Structures are given as structure tokens and as C-alpha cells.
mmCIF file of C-alpha atoms and ligand atoms in Angstrom:
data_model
loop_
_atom_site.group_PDB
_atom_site.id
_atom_site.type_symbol
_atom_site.label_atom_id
_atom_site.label_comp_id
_atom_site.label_asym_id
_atom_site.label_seq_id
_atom_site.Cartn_x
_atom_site.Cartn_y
_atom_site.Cartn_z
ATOM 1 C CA UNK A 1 0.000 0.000 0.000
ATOM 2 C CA UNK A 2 1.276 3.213 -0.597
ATOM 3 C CA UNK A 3 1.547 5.784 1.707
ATOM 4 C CA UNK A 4 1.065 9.666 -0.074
ATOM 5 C CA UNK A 5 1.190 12.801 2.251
ATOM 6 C CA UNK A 6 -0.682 15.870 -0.207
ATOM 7 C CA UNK A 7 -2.077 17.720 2.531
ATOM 8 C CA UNK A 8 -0.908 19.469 6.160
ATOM 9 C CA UNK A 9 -4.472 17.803 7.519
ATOM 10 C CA UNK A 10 -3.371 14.240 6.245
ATOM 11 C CA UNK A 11 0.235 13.924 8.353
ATOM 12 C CA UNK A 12 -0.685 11.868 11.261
ATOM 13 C CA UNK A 13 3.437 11.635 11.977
ATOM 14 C CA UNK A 14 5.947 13.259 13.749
ATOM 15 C CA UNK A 15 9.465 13.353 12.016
ATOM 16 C CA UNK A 16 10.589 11.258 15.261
ATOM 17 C CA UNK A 17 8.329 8.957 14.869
ATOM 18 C CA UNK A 18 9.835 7.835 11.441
ATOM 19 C CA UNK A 19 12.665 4.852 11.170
ATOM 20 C CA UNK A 20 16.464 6.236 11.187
ATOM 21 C CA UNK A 21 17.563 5.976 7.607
ATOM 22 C CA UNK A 22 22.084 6.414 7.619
ATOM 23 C CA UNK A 23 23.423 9.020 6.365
ATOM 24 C CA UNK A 24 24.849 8.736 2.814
ATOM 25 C CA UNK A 25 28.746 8.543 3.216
ATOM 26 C CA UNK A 26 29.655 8.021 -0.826
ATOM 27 C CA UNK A 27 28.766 10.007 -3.733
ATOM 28 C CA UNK A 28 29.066 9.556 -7.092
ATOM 29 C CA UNK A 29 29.964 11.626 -9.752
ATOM 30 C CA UNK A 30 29.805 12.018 -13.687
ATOM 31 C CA UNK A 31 33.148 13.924 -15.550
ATOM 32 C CA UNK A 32 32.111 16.574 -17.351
ATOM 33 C CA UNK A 33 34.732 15.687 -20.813
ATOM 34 C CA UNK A 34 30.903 16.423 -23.089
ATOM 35 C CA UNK A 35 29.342 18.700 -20.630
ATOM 36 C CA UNK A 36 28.084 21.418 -22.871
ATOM 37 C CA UNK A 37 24.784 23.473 -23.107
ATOM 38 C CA UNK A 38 23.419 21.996 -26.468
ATOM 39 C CA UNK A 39 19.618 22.076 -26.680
ATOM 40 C CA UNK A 40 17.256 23.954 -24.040
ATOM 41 C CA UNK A 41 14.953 22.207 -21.886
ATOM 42 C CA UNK A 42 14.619 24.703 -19.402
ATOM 43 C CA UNK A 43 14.990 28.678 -18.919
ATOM 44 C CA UNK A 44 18.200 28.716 -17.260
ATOM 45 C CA UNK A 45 20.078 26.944 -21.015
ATOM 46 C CA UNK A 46 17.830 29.695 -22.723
ATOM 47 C CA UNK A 47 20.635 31.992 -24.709
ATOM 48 C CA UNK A 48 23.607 29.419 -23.046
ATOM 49 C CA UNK A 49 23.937 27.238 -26.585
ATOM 50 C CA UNK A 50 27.796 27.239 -27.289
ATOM 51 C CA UNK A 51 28.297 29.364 -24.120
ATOM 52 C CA UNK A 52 30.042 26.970 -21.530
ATOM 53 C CA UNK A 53 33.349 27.239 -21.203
ATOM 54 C CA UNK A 54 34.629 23.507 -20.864
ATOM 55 C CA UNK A 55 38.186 24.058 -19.108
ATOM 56 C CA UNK A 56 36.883 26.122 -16.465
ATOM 57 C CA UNK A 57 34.170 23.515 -16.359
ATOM 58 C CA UNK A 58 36.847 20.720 -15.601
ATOM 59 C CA UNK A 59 38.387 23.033 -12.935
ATOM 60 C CA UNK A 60 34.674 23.792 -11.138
ATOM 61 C CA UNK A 61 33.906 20.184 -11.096
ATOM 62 C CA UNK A 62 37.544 18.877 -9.973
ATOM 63 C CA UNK A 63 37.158 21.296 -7.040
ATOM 64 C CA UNK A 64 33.996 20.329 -6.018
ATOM 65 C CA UNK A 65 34.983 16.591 -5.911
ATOM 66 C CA UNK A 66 37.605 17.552 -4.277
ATOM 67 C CA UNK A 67 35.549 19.311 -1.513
ATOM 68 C CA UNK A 68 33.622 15.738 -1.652
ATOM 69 C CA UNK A 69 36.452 14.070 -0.139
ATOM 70 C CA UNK A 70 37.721 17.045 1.914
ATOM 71 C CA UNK A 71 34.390 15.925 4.086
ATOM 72 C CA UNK A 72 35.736 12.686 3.703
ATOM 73 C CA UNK A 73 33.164 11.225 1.747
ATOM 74 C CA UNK A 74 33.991 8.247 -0.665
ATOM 75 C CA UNK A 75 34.001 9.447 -4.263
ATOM 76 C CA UNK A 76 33.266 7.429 -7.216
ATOM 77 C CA UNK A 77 33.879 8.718 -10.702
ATOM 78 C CA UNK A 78 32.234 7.944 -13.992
ATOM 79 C CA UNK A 79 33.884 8.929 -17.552
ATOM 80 C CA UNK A 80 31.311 11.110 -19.257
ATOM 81 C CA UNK A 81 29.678 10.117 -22.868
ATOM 82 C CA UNK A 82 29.940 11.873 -26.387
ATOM 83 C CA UNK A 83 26.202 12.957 -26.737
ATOM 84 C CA UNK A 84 25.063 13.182 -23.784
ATOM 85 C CA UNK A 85 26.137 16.638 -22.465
ATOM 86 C CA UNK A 86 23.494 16.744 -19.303
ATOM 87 C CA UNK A 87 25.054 13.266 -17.835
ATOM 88 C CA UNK A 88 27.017 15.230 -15.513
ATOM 89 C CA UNK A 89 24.152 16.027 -13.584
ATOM 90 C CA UNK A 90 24.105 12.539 -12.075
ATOM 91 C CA UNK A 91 21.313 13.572 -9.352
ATOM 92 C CA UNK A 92 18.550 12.799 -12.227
ATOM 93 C CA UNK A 93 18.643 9.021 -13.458
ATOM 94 C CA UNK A 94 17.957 7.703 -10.691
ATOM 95 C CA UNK A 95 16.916 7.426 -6.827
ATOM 96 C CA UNK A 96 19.253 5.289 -4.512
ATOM 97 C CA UNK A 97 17.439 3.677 -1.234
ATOM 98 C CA UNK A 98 19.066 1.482 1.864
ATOM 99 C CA UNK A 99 16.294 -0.226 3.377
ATOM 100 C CA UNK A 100 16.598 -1.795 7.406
ATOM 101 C CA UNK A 101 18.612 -4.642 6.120
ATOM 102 C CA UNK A 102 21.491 -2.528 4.824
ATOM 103 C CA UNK A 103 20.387 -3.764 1.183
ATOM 104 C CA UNK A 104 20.991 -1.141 -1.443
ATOM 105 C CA UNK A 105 18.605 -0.590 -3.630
ATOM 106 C CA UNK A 106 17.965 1.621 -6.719
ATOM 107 C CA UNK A 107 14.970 3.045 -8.866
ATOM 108 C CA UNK A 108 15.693 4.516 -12.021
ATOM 109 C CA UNK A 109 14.251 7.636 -13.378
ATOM 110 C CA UNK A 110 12.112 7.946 -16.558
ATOM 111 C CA UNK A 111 13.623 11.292 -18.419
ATOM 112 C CA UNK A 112 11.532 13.962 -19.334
ATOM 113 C CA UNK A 113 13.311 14.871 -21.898
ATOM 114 C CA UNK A 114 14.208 12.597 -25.446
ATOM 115 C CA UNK A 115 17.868 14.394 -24.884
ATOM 116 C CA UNK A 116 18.505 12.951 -21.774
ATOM 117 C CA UNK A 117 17.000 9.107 -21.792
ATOM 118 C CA UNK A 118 20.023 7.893 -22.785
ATOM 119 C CA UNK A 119 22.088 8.980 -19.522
ATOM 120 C CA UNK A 120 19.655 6.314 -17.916
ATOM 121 C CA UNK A 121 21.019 2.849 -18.916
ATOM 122 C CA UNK A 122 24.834 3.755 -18.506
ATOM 123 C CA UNK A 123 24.008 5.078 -14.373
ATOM 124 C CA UNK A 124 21.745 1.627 -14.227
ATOM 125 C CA UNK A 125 25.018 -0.582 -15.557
ATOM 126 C CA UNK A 126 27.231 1.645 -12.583
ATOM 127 C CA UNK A 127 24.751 0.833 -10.212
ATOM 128 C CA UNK A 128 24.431 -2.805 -11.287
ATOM 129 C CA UNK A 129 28.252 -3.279 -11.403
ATOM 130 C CA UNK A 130 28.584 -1.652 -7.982
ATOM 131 C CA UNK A 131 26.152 -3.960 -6.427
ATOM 132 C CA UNK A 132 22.811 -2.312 -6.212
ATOM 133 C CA UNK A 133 19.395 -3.906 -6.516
ATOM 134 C CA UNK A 134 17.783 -2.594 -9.563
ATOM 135 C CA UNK A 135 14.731 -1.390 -9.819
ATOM 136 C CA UNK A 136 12.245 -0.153 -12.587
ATOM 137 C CA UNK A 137 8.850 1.950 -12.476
ATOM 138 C CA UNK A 138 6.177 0.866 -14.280
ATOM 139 C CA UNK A 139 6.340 2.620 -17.446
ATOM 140 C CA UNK A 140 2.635 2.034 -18.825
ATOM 141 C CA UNK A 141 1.792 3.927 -14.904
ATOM 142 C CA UNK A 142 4.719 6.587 -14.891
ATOM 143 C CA UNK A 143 5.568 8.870 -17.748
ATOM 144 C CA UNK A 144 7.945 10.812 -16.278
ATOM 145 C CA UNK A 145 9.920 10.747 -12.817
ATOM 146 C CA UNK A 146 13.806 12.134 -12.654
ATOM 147 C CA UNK A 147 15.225 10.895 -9.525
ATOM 148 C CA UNK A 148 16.835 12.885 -7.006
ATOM 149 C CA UNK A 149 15.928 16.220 -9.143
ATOM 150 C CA UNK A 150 12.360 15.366 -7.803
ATOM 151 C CA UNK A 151 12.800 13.211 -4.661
ATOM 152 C CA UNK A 152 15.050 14.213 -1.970
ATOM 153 C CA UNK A 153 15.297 12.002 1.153
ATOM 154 C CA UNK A 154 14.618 13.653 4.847
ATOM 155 C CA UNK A 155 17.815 13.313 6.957
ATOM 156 C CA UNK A 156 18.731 10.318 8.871
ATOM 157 C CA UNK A 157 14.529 9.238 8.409
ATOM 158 C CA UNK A 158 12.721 7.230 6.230
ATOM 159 C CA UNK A 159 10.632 9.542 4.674
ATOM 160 C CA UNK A 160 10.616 10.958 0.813
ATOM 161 C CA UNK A 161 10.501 14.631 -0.181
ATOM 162 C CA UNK A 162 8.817 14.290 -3.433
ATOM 163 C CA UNK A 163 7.873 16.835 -6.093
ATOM 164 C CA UNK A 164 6.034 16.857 -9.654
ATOM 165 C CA UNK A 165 4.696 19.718 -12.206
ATOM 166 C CA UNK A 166 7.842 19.772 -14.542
ATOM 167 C CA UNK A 167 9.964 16.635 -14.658
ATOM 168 C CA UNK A 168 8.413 13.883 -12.888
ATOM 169 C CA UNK A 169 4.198 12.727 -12.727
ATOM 170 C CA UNK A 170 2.494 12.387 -9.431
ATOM 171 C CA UNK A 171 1.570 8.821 -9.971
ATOM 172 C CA UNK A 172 5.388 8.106 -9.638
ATOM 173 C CA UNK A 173 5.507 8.299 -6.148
ATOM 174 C CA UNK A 174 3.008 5.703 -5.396
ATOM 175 C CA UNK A 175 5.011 2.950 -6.865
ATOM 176 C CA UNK A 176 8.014 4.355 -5.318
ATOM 177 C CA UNK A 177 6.269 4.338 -2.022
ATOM 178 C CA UNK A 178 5.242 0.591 -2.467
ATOM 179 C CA UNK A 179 8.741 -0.029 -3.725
ATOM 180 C CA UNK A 180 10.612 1.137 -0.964
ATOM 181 C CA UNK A 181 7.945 0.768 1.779
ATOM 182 C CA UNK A 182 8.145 4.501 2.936
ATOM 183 C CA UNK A 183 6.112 7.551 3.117
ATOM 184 C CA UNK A 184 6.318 10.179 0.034
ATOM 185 C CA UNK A 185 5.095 13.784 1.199
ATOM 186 C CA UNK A 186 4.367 15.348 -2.601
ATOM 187 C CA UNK A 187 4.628 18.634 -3.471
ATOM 188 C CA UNK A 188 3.589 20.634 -6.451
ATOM 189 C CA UNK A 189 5.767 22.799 -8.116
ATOM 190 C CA UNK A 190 4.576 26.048 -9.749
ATOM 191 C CA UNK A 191 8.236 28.421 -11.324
ATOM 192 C CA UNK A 192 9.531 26.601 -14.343
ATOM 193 C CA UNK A 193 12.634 28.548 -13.535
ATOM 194 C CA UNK A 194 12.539 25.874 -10.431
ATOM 195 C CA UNK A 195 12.019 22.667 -12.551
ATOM 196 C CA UNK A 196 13.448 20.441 -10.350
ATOM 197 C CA UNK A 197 12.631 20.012 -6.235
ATOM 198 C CA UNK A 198 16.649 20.553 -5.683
ATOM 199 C CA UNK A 199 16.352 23.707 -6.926
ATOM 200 C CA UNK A 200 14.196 24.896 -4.352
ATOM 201 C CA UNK A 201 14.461 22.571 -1.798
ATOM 202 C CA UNK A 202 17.631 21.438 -0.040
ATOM 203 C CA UNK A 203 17.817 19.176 3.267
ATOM 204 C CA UNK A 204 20.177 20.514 6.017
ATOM 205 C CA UNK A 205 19.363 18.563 8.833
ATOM 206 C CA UNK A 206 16.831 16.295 10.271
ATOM 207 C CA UNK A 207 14.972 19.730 11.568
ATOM 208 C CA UNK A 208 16.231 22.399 9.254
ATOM 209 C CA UNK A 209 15.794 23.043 5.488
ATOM 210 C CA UNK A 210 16.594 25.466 2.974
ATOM 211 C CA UNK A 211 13.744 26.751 0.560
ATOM 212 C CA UNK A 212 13.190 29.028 -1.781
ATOM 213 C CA UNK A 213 9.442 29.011 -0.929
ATOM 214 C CA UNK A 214 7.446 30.828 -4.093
ATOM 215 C CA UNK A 215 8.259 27.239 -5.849
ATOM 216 C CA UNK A 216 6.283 25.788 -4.228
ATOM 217 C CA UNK A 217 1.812 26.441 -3.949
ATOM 218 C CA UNK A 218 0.269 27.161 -0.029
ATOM 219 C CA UNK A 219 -0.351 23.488 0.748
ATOM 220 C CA UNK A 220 3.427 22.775 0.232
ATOM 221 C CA UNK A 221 4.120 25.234 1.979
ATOM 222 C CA UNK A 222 2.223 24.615 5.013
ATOM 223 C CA UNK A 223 3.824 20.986 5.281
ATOM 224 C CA UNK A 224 7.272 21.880 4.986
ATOM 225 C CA UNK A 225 6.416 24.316 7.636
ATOM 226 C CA UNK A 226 4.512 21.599 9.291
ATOM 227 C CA UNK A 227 7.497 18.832 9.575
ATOM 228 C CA UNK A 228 10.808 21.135 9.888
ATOM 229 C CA UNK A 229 11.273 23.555 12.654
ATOM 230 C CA UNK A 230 13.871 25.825 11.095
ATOM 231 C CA UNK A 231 12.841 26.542 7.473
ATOM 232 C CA UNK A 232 15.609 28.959 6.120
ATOM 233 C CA UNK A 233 14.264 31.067 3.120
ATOM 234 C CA UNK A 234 16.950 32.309 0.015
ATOM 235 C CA UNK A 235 15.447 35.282 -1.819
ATOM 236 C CA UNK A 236 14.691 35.066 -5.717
ATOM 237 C CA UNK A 237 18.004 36.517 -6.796
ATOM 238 C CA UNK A 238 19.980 33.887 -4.891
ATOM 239 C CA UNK A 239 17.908 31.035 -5.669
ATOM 240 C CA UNK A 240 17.328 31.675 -9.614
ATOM 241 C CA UNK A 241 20.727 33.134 -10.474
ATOM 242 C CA UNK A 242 22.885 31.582 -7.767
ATOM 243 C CA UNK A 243 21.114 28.203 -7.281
ATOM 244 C CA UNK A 244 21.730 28.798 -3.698
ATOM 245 C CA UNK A 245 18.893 25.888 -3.050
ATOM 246 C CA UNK A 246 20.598 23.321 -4.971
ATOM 247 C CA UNK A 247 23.604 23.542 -2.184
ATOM 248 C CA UNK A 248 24.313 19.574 -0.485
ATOM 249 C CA UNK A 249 24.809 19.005 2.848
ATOM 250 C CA UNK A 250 25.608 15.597 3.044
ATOM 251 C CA UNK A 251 26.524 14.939 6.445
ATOM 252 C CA UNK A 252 23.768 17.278 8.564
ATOM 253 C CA UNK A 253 26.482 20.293 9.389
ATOM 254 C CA UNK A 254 28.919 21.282 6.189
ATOM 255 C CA UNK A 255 26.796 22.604 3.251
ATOM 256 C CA UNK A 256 28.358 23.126 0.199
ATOM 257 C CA UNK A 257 26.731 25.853 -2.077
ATOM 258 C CA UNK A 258 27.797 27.754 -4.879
ATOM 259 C CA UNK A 259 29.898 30.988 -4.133
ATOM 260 C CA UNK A 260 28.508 34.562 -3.565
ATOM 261 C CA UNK A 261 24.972 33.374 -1.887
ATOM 262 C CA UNK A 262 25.576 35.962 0.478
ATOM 263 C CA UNK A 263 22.650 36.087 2.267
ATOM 264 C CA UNK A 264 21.325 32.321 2.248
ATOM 265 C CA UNK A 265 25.360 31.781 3.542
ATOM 266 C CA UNK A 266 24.612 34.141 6.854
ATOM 267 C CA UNK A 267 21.590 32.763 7.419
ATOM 268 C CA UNK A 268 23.376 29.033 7.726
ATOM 269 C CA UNK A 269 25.999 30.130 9.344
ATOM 270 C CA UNK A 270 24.147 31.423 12.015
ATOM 271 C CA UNK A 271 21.904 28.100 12.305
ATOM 272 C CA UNK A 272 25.488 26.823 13.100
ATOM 273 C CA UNK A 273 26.035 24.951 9.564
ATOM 274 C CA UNK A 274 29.777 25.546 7.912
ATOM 275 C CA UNK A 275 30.158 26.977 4.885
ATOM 276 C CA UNK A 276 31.747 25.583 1.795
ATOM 277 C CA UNK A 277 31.631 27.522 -1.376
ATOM 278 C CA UNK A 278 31.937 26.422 -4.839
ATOM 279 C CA UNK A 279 31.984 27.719 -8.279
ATOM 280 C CA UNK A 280 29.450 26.215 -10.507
ATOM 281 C CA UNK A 281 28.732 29.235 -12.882
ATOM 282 C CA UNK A 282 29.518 26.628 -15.752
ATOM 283 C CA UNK A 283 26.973 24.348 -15.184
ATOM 284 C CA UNK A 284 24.561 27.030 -13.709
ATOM 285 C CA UNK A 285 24.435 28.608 -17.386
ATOM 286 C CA UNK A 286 22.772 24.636 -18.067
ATOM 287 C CA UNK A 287 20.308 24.681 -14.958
ATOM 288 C CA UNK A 288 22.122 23.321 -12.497
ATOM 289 C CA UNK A 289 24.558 23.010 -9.601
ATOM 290 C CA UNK A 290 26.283 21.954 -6.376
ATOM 291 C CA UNK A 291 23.705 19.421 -5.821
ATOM 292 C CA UNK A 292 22.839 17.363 -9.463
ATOM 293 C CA UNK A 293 26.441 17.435 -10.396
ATOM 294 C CA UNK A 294 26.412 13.967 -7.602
ATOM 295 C CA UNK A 295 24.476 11.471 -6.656
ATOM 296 C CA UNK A 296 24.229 10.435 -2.826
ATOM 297 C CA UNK A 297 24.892 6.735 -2.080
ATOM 298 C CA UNK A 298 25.755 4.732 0.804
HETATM 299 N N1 LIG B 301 20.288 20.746 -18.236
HETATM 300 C C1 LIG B 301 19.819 19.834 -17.257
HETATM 301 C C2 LIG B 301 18.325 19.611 -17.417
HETATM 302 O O1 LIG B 301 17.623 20.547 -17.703
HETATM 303 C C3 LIG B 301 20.154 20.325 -15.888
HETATM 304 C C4 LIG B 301 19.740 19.396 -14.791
HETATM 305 C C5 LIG B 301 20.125 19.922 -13.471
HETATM 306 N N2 LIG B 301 19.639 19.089 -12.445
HETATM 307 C C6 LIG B 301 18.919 19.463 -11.379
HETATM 308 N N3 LIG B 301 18.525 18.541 -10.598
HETATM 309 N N4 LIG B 301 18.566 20.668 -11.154
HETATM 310 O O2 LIG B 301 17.824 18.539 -17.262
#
């Protein structure tokens, strides 16, 4: 049975009542050799078509797995493929899982997008290869659904952040919720300029996120205010043009966010997180940032 939260008046849970979930202490990550803005699916690539400039690309991404294992989290590396220029952004193929057992266990996404379905089957063979169980959605059911852009796990708990309106259908996150046995809180996105939930949503801790709250419609809202007691808000400038919101925090205290997010970077800093910052204007110009250029994995 599945188990959807739409609605504040529907939670009948407290975040401590949920099962611990452990912390993700690997990442993986996709080298950018054919990261390039060639096609636009979405308003930040708009005017960005020949625009990115691919060594200072290398250098952004080197640092930022580099800040990776500075936290000293495991890194894995996949080589990049001739065609598919949005690869890099290795958040969106799929959505990783560890259930009670310690088995790991994956879902792949469904891309929006024609341009991007083929990124799908080479993460699927990495996850294979690396010991994962896979696992499919139902494709006559789910039309779209792009993995951690649109699903983002709660910290240390058993519970799924999930969001549709852009990339990914509602009905997703019922099989997902059968398939992994947890509870999916859905959310309904409104901006296209904030396509994907990690754009607008990023977990801190287990009682503190970061939002960028017009994103999102009243009843989202109202349970994100509902199920985190510190909800820290980036303005529009920060969010759209800095992707403050797609910033990682991986272990509950260090967040790593692209640089010059002046404000959202006070505000964290005096919640007590530590501040790590990044360039990612290369990949910004394609839509995205510090947090779809990895994938979380345990
Ligand atoms: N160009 C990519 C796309 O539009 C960027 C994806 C960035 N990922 C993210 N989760 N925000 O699909």
C-alpha cells in the first residue's frame, strides 16, 4: 500500500516517529569531458547554446569533488559520454534507497526529456556493477519521474521529499512508495525557472531546510512548515541566479553551495552549519549546480 502525504491535515506523523535511515557517506559523480549546453529544456540553457566554457568547467567540477572528499566522503567517478552533455548532472537518473537490512537498492528515473533518456542505462550498468538492486517503475503507470531532481530524502529518516509539475508525474511516487515501503510527502511545483525540487528545496538537517518558498503552492508550503522547525528562506536573486537551493549538505552540518549566496550563507551560518563555497557558474548557465552534479549513495 502506498503511503502519499498531499495535505498538512493528512500527516498523522511526527518526524521522530519515522525509522532512522544512515546518512549517505559516498557520492558519485559524472566527468564533465561532453558537458556542454546543447539544446534547451529549461529557462536557465535559454541563450547558453555554445556558451560553456569547458576548461573552467573541468576546474569547477575537480574542485567540487575535491571538496567531496575534503568531508571525507567516498568518491566514485564515472567517464562522461559523447552525446550526452546533461550526464554530468548525475542527481537525475535515478533514486538510490538502503532499506533496514542494509540492502541497497535503486529506482531509475524515466527522463523527461528525449535528450537525456540515454544517460539512464549507462548510471543503471554503474549501479548494477557496484552492487545495487535494480529497480524499474512501471512505465505504462509513470511517464515521467527524474530521480533525485524530484525526490530528496529527509535526513537520517525514512521519509521521501517528493515533487512533480515539470519533470516527474504524481503517480510516480506511489510505486516508489510501495517499492521502498516509505512515506512520500508530494509537493507541487509552480516556477519553471525551479524545474526540479533541488532547486528549491535542499535538506540541512533532520529539523532544518533550505527553501526558496514561491516554488512551491500554499499546501506545500504549510507541510514543509509543518514537519521542519527551522525553514531557512533564500530570496529570488539567490535562488534563480545563484542556485543557492541546490547547495548539499551531506553529512547534517557542512553545506556546500555555490559561491557569492551571500545572504542564504549568513543565514546558515548562524543556524550553526559551515560553509563551503563552490563555483558552478559553468553548469549554472545549463540549470544546475552543487547538488545534481552527484548522486548520494551509501
Ligand atoms: N540541463 C539539465 C536539465 O535541464 C540540468 C539538470 C540539473 N539538475 C537538477 N537537478 N537541477 O535537465
Amino acid at each position: 500500500m502506498s503511503r502519499i502525504y498531499s495535505s498538512a491535515k493528512e500527516i498523522d506523523f511526527k518526524i521522530s516517529d519515522l525509522p532512522n535511515m544512515p546518512v549517505p557517506t559516498e557520492v558519485l559523480m559524472v566527468k564533465p569531458t561532453y558537458f556542454d549546453v546543447e539544446y534547451v529544456i529549461n529557462p536557465h540553457m535559454q541563450g547558453q547554446i555554445g556558451k560553456v566554457d569547458t576548461l573552467q568547467a573541468v576546474n569547477e567540477w575537480e574542485h567540487l569533488l575535491g571538496g567531496f572528499k575534503e568531508l571525507g566522503i567516498h568518491t566514485h567517478v564515472l567517464n562522461g559520454v559523447k552525446g550526452l552533455p546533461d550526464m554530468v548532472f548525475c542527481a537525475n537518473q535515478s533514486l538510490p534507497f538502503i532499506d533496514e537490512e542494509e540492502n541497497r537498492k535503486v529506482v531509475m528515473s524515466i527522463m523527461h526529456t528525449q535528450q537525456r533518456k540515454g544517460e539512464v542505462e549507462i548510471i543503471e550498468e554503474w549501479f548494477h556493477k557496484n552492487g545495487y538492486e535494480i529497480l524499474h517503475l512501471d512505465p505504462a503507470v509513470t511517464e515521467k519521474f527524474e530521480g533525485m531532481g524530484d525526490a530528496l530524502w529527509h535526513f537520517k529518516r525514512k521519509l521521501l521529499w517528493g515533487a512533480y509539475g515539470f519533470r516527474t508525474n504524481p503517480v510516480a511516487f506511489q510505486q516508489i512508495s510501495e517499492l521502498f515501503d516509505t512515506p512520500v510527502v508530494i509537493l507541487e511545483l509552480v516556477d519553471e525557472v525551479f524545474y526540479h525540487l533541488d532547486t528549491c528545496m535542499c535538506m540541512l538537517n533532520e529539523k532544518s531546510v533550505l527553501i526558496y518558498p514561491d516554488a512551491f503552492t500554499e499546501t506545500g508550503l504549510e507541510m514543509i512548515h509543518m514537519l521542519f522547525e527551522n525553514v531557512i528562506i533564500s530570496s529570488k536573486y539567490e535562488a534563480q541566479k545563484l542556485f543557492a537551493v541546490n547547495a548539499s549538505c551531506p553529512d547534517g552540518k557542512n553545506v556546500m553551495i555555490q559561491q557569492g549566496s551571500t545572504d542564504v550563507n549568513k543565514k546558515l551560518r548562524d543556524a550553526g552549519f559551515k560553509v563551503h563555497e563552490y563555483s558552478t557558474y559553468e553548469f549554472i548557465k545549463s540549470g544546475g549546480s552543487v547538488f545534481c552534479m552527484k548522486q548520494l549513495l551509501w
